[in-house]
Coordinates of C-alpha atoms and ligand atoms in Angstrom, one line a residue:
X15 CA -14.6 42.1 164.6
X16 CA -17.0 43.2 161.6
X17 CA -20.6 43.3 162.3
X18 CA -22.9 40.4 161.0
X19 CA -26.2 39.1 161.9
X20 CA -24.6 36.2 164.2
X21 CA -22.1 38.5 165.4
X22 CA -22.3 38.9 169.4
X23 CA -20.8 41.7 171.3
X24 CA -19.3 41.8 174.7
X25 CA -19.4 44.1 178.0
X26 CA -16.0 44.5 179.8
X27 CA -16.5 44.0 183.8
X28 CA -13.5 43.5 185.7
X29 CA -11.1 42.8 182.6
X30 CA -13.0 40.3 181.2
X31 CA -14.8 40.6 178.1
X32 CA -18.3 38.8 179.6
X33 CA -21.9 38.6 178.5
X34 CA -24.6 39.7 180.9
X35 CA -25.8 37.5 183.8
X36 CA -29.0 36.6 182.2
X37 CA -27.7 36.1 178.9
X38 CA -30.1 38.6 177.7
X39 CA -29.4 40.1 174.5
X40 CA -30.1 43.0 172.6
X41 CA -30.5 43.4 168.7
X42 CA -28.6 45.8 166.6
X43 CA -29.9 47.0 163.2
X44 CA -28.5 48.5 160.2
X45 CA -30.9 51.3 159.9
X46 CA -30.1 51.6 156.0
X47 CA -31.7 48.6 155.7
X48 CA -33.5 47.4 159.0
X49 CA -31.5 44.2 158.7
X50 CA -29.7 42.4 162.0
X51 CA -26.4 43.2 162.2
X52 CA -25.6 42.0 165.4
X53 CA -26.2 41.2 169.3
X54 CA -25.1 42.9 172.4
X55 CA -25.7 42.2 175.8
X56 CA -28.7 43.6 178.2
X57 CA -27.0 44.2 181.2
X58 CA -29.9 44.3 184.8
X59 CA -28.7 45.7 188.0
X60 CA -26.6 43.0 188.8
X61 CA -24.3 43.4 186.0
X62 CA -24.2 46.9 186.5
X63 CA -23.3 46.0 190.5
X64 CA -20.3 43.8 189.3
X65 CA -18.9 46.6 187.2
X66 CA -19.0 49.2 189.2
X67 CA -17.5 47.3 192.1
X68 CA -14.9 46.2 189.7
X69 CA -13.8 50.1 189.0
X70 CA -14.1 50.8 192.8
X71 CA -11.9 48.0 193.5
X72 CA -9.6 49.3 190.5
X73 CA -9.5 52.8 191.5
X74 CA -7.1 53.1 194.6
X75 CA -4.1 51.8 192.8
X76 CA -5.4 52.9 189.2
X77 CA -5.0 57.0 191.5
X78 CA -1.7 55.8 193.0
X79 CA -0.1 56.2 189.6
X80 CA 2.0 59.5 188.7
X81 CA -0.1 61.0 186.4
X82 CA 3.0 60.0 183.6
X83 CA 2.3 56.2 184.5
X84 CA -1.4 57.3 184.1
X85 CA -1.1 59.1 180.6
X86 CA 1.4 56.5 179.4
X87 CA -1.5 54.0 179.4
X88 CA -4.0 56.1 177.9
X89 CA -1.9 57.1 175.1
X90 CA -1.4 53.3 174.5
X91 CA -5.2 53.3 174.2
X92 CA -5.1 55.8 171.7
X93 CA -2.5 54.2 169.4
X94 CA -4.3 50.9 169.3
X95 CA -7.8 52.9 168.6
X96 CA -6.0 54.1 165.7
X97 CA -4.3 51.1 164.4
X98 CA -8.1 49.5 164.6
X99 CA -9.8 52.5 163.1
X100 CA -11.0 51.0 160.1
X101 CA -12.9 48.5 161.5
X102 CA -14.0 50.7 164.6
X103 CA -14.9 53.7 161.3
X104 CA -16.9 50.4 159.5
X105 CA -19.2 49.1 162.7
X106 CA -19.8 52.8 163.6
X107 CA -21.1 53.9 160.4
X108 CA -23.1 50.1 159.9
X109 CA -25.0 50.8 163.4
X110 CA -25.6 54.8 163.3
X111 CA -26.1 55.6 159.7
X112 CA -23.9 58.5 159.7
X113 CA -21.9 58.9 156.7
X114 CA -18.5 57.6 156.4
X115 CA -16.6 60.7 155.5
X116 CA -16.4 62.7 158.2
X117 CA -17.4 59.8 160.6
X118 CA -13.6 59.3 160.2
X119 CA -13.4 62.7 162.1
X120 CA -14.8 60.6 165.3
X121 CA -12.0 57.9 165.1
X122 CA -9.6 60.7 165.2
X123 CA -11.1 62.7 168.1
X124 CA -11.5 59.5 169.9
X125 CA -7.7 59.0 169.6
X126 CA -6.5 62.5 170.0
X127 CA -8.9 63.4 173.2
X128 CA -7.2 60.4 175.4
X129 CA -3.6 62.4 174.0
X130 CA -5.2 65.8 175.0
X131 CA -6.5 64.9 178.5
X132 CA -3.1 63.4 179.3
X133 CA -1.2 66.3 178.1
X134 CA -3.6 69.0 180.2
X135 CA -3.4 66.6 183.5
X136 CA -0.1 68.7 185.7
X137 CA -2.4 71.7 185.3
X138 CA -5.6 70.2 187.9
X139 CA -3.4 71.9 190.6
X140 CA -4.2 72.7 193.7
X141 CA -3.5 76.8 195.6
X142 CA -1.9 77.8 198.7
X143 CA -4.2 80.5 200.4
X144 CA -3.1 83.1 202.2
X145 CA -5.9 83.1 205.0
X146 CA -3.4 83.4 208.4
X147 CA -0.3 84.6 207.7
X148 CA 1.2 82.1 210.5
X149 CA 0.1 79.1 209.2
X150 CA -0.6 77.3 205.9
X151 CA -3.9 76.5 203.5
X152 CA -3.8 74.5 200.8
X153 CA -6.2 72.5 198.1
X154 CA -5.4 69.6 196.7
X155 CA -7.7 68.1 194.2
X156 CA -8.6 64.4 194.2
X157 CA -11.0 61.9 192.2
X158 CA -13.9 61.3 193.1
X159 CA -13.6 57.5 192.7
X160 CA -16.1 55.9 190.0
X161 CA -17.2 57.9 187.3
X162 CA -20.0 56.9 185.3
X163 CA -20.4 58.0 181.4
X164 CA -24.0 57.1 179.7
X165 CA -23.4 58.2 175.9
X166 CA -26.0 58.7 173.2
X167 CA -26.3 57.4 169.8
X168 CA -25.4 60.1 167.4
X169 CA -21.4 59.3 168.4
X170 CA -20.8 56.8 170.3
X171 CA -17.1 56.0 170.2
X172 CA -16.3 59.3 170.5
X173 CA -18.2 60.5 173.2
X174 CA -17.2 56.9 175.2
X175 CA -13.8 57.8 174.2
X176 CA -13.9 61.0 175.8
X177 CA -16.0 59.5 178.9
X178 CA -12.9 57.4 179.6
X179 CA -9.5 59.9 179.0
X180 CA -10.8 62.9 181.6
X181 CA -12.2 60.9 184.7
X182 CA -9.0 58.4 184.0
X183 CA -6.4 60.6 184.3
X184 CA -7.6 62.6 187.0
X185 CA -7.5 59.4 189.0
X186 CA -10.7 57.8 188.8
X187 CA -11.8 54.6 187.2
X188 CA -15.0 54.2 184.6
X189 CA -18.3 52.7 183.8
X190 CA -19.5 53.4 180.5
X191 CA -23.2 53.0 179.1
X192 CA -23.6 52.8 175.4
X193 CA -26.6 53.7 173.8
X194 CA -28.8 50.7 173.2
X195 CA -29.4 51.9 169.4
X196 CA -25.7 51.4 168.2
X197 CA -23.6 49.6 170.9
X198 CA -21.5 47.9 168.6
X199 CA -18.5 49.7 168.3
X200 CA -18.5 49.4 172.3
X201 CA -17.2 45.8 171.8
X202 CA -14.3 46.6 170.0
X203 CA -13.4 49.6 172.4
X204 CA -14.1 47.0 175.0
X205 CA -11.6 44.5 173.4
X206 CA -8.8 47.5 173.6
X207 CA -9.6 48.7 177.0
X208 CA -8.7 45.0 178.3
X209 CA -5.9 44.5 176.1
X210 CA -4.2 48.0 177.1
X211 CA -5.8 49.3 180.6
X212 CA -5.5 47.5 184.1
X213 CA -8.6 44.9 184.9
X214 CA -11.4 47.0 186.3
X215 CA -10.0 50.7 185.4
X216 CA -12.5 51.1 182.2
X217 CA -15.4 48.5 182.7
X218 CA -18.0 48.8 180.0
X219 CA -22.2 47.8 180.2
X220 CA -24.5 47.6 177.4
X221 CA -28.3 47.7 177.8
X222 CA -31.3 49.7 177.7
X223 CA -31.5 53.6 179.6
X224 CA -34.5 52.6 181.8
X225 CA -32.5 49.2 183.5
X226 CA -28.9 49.5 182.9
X227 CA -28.7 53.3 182.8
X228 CA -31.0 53.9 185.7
X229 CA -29.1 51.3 187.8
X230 CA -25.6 53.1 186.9
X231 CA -27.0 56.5 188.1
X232 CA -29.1 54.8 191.0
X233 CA -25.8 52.9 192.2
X234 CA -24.2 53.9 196.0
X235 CA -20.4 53.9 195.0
X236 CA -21.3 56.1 191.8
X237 CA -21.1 59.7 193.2
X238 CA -20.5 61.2 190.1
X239 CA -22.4 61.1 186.6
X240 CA -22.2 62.2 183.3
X241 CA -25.0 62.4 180.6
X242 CA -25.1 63.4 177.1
X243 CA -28.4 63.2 175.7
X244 CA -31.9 64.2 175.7
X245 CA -33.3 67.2 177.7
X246 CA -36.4 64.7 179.6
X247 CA -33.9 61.6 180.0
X248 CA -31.9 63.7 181.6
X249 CA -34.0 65.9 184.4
X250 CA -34.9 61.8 184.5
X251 CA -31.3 61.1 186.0
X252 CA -31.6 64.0 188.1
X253 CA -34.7 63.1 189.7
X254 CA -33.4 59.4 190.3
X255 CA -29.7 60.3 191.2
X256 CA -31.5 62.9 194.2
X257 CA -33.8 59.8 195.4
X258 CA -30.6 57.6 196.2
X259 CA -28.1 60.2 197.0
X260 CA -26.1 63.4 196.6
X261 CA -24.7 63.2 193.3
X262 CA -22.5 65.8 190.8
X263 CA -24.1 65.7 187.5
X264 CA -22.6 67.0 184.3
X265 CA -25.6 67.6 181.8
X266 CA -24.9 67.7 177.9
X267 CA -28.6 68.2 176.6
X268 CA -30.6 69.0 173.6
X269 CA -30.5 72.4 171.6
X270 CA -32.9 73.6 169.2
X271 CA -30.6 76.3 167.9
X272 CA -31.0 79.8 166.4
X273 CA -28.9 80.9 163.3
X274 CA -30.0 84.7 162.9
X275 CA -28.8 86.4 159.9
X276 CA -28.9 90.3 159.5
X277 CA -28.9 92.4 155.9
X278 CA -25.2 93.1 155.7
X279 CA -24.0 89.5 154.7
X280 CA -22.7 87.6 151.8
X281 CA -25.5 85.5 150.4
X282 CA -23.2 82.8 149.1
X283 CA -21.5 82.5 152.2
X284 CA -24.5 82.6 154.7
X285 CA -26.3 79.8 152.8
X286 CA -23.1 77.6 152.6
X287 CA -23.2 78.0 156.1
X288 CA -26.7 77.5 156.9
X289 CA -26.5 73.9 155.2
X290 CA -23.3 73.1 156.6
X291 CA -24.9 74.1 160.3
X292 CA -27.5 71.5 159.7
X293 CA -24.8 68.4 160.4
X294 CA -26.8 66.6 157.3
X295 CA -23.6 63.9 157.1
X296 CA -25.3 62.3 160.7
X297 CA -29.0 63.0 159.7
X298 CA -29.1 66.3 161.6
X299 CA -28.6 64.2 164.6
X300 CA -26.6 66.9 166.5
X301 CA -27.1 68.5 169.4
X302 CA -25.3 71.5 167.9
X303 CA -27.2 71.9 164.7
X304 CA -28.7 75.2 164.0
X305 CA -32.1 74.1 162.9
X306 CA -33.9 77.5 163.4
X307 CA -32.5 80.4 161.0
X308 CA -34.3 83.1 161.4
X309 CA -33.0 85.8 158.0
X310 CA -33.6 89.6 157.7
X311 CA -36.7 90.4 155.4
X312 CA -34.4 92.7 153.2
X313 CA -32.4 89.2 151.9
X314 CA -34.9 86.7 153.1
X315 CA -36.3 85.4 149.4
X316 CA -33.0 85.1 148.0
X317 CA -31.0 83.3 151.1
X318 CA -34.2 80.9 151.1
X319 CA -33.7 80.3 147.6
X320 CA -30.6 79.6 147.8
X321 CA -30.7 77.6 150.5
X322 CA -33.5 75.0 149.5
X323 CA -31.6 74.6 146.0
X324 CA -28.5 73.6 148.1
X325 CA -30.5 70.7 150.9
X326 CA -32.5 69.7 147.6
X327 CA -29.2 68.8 146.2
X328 CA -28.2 66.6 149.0
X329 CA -29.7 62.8 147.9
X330 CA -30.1 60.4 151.1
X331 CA -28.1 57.3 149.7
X332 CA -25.7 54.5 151.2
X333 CA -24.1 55.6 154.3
X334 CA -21.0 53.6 153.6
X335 CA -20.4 55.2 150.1
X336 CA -17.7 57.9 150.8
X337 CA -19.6 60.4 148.5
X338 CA -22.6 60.4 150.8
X339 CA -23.9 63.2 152.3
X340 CA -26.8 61.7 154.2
X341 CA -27.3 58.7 155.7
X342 CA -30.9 57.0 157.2
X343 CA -32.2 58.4 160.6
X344 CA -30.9 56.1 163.2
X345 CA -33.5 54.5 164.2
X346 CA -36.9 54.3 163.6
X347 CA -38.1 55.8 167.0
X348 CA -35.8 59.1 165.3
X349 CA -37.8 58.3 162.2
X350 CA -41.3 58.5 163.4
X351 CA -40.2 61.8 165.3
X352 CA -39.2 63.4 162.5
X353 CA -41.7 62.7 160.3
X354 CA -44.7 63.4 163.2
X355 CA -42.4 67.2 163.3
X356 CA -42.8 67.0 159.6
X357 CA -46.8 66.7 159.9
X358 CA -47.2 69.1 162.7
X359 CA -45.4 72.0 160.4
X360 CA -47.6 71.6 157.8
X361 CA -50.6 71.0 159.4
X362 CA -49.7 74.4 161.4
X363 CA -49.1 76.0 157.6
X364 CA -45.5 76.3 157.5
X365 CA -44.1 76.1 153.5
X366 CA -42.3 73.2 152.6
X367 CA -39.7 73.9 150.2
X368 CA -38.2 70.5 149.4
X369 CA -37.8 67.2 151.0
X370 CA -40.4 66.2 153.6
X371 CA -41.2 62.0 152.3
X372 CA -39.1 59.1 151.9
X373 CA -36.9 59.1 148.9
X374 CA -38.2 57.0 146.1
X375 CA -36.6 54.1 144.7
X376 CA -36.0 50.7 145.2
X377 CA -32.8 51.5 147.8
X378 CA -35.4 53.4 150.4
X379 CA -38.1 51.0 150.8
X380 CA -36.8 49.4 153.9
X381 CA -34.9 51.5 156.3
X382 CA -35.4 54.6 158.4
X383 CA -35.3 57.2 155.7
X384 CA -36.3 61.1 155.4
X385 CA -35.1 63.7 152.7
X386 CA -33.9 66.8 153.8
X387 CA -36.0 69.1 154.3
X388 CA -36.6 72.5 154.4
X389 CA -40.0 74.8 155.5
X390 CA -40.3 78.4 155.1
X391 CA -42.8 81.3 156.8
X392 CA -42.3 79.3 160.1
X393 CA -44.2 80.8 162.5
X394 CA -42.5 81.8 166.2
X395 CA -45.4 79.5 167.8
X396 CA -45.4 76.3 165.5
X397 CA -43.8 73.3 167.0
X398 CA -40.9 73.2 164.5
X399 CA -39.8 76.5 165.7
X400 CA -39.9 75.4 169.4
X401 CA -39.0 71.6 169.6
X402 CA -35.7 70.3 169.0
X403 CA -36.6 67.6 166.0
X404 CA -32.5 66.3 165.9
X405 CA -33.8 65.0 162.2
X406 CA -32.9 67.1 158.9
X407 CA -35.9 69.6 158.9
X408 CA -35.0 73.1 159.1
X409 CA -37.4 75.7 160.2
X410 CA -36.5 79.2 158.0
X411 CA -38.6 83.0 159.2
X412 CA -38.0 86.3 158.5
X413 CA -37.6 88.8 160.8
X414 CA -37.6 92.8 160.3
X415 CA -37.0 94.0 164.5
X416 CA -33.9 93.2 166.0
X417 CA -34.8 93.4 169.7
X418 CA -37.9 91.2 168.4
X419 CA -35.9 88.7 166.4
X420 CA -33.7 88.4 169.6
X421 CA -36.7 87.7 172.1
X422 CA -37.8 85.0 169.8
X423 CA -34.8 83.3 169.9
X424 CA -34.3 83.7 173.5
X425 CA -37.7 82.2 174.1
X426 CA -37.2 79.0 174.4
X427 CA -35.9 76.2 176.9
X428 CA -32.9 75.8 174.8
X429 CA -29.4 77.1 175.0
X430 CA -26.7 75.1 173.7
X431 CA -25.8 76.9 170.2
X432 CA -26.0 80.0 168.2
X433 CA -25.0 81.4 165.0
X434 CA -24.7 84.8 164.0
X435 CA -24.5 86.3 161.1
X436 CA -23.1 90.0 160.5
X437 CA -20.1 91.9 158.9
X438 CA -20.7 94.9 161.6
X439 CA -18.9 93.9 164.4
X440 CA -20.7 95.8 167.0
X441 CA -23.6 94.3 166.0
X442 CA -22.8 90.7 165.9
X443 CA -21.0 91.0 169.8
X444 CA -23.8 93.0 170.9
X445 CA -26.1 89.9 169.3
X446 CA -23.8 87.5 170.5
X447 CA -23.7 88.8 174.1
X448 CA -27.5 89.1 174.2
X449 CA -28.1 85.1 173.0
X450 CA -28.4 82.8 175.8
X451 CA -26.7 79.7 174.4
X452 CA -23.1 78.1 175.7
X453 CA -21.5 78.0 172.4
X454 CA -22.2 81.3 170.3
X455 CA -20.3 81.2 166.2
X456 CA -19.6 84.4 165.2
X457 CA -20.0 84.7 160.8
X458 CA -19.0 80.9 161.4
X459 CA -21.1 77.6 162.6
X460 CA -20.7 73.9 163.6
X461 CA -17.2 73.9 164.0
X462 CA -16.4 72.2 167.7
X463 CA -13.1 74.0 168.2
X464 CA -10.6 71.9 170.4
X465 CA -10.5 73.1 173.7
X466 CA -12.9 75.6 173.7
X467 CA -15.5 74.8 176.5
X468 CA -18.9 73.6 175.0
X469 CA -22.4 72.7 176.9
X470 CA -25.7 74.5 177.4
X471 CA -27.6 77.0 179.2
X472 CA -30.9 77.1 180.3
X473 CA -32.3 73.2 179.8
X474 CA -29.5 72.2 177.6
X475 CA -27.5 71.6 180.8
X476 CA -25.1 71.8 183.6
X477 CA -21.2 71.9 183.2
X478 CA -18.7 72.2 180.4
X479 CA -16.8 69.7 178.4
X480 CA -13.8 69.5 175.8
X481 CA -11.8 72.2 178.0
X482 CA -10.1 72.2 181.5
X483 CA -13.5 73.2 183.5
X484 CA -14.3 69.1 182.3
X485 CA -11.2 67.8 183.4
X486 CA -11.0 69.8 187.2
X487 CA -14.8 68.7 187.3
X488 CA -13.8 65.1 188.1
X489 CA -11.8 66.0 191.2
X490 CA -13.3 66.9 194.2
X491 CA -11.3 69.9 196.5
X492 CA -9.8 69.2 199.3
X493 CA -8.6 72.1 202.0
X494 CA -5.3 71.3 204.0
X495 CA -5.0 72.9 207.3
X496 CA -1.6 73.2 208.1
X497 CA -0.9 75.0 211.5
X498 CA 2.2 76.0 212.5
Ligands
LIG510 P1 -31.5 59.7 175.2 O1 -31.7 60.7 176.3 O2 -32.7 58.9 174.8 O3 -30.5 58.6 175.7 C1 -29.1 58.9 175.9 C2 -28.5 57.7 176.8 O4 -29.2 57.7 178.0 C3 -28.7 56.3 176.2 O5 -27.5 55.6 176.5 C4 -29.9 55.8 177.0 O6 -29.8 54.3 177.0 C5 -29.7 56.4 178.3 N1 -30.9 56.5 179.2 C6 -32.2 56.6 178.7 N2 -33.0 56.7 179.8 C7 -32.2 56.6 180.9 C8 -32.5 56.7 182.3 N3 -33.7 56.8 182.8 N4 -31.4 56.6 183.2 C9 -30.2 56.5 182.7 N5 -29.9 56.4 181.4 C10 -30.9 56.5 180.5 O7 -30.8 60.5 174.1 P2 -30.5 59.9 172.6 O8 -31.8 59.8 171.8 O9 -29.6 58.8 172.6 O10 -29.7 61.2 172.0 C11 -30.3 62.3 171.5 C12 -30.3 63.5 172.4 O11 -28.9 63.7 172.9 C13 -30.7 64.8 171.8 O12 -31.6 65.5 172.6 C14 -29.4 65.5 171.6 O13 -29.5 66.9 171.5 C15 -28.6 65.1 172.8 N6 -27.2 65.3 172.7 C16 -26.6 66.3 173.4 C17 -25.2 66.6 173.2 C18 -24.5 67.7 173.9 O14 -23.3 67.7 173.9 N7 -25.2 68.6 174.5 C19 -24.5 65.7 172.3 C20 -25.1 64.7 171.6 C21 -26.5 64.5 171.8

């Protein structure tokens, strides 16, 4: 499959590569250049129904498998995403705008997390409890049955990818939800799901949040959900989950995320890591980015320097060019939110260093572009400091108190990530003990380290993925009573 405007993607209910029931469809566009690049299907509630019965009627003898038989499939899986890559890299870079480069870093981790799960899956043991000393107690763990993944746009393969290799092993069978901006690569993982997996193991449904999401996380047989994406969509699925039933719901949320530096650091260093934290190669369209660097007075002026020369070096151009460093925003919705962030910093008298308009030129009059940008003297109150943007703006203070620098960045609703800068190492544990945020990078940033557990506190969410706490958290406990 390559994307083109006639092109028409396909949901995967049941093993069969199907459109929806109403033949409703769904444009995809390139947002370099606003053009149609394709169609995908708008799944309603009956859709959704179909699938999810087909993965409940999957699942018993999809969990009968020894975990080998299991892990033997999904590494099939990941051989044939890799043998496809190219074309899956292509469509995925086509429909999000995020540059090609280290977009082929998702093919990979879309591959190697269906290996990773498999390789972890003998260790979701159960424990013998010594409560009597006559008799015995055991836990076993077991799937929950269908497991539900709704992904969001900034990754799409890779977070499907890692939707399906957890809950699958573990024993249960799938529904996925792409996002409705960039669905396309779905089609293809679709296409290897049926070629590779049993009918009705990994089903697949394409649509909008509010019909085909809402229906997924309203649905009877779906006891267990997971979510990656914005902090109101999902207290959204909480709220509709609780109306319908009792539910287990992993939350992976927004951040708006604090990168404090104190005196003691190498200037160099500290602004290489500042831009790199900023995820430009997707737009800034990362939960993980650390958009709020907050830098001690004493080095303030010439980090800031340095740092705007660096952002104003990045030039927005062709996403597909494997020299670019920045893409379009994904969508316009993403567009108009960055730009309306954009206006509110300046009409609330932030500095804007660079960026902060469209590019000129004939390549950026259609398309959802914005240059990097970067504003200075931000202000603990303004709305760039306090709302997560997920656009290339970075919001740059200075800060003289350390207990006051700390409270600042505590202060929000946010706590996925945090980056801190300091060569004295009681310092930086003591900073990195006090920061509430799951993820905390110590004189580093960015960097998802494999295996290490990653989600938020506070309203950036519940659980934590990429680590064995994800993988136990799609079985449910169950105590054995064995008197004697
Ligand atoms: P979003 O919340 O708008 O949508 C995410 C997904 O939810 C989409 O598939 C959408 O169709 C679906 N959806 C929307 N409304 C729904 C509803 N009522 N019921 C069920 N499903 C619904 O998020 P987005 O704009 O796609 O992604 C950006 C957000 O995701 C940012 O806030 C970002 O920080 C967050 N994010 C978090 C992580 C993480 O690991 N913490 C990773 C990536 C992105």
């Amino acid at each position: 499959m390559s994307a083109h405007p006639q092109f028409r993607g396909h949901m995967l209910i049941g093993g069969e590569l199907v459109a929806s029931g109403s033949n409703k469809w769904l444009e995809s566009v390139d947002p370099s250049t606003e053009e149609k690049i394709g169609e995908f299907p708008a799944a309603d509630a009956q859709d959704v129904n179909k699938a999810v019965s087909a993965a409940d009627n999957a699942q018993p003898a999809w969990a009968a498998l020894d975990i080998s038989q299991r892990a033997k499939y999904l590494h099939q899986l990941a051989k044939r995403i890799r043998e496809r890559g190219d074309e899956l890299l292509h469509t995925e870079v086509l429909d999000t705008g995020n540059t090609i480069t280290p977009m082929r870093g998702d093919i990979e981790n879309a591959a190697w997390q269906l290996e990773w799960y498999s390789g972890l899956a003998t260790e979701m043991k159960g424990e013998t409890v010594p409560a009597t000393t006559k008799n015995l107690h055991l836990t076993v763990r077991e799937p929950y049955g269908v497991v539900t993944r709704i992904v969001p746009f900034n990754h799409p393969l890779m977070f499907a990818a890692r939707g399906i290799a957890g809950p699958l092993i573990a024993g249960n069978t799938v529904v996925i939800k792409p996002p409705e901006t960039s669905s396309l690569s779905s089609s293809i993982l679709a296409e290897l799901c049926q070629e590779v997996l049993p009918p009705g193991t990994v089903n697949i449904v394409t649509g909008t949040g509010m019909s085909t999401g809402d229906a997924l996380v309203r649905h009877p047989l779906i006891k267990r959900i997971v979510f990656t994406g914005s902090v109101p969509t999902g207290m959204a699925i909480q709220r509709s989950a609780a109306q319908v039933g009792v539910k287990e719901i992993t939350l992976e949320l927004g951040g708006k995320n604090a990168f404090i530096v104190y005196p003691d650091v190498d200037i160099e260093k500290v602004s290489n890591a500042i831009v790199a934290g900023m995820n430009f190669g997707w737009s800034s369209q990362s939960c993980g980015s650390t958009s709020r660097v907050m830098i001690h007075s004493s080095i303030y002026k010439q980090v800031l320097h340095a740092v705007t020369e660096r952002v104003a070096q990045i030039k927005p151009c062709n996403p597909m060019d494997p020299k670019s460093r920045m893409g379009p925003m994904n969508s316009k919705h993403q567009l108009d939110r960055v730009n309306a962030m954009i206006a509110s910093a300046i009409k609330e008298g932030a500095t804007l260093m660079t960026g902060g308009k469209r590019p000129d030129g004939k390549d950026f009059e259609k398309g959802y572009w914005v240059e990097p940008t970067v504003f200075s003297d931000v202000q603990p109150q303004m709305t760039i400091a306090r709302e997560e943007i997920f656009g290339p703006v970075l919001a740059v203070s200075s800060w003289d108190d350390e207990t006051q620098v700390m409270n600042v960045a505590n202060s929000l609703e946010y706590g996925l990530t945090a980056s801190i800068w300091s060569n004295d190492i009681t310092r930086a544990l003591t900073a990195a003990r006090k920061i509430q945020a799951g993820t905390v990078w110590v004189n580093g940033v960015g960097t998802h380290f494999k295996g290490t557990p990653y989600g938020g506190y506070k309203n950036s969410g519940i659980g934590r993925e990429s680590c064995m706490e994800e993988l136990l958290s799609y079985t449910e406990v169950k105590a054995i009573q064995i008197l004697l």
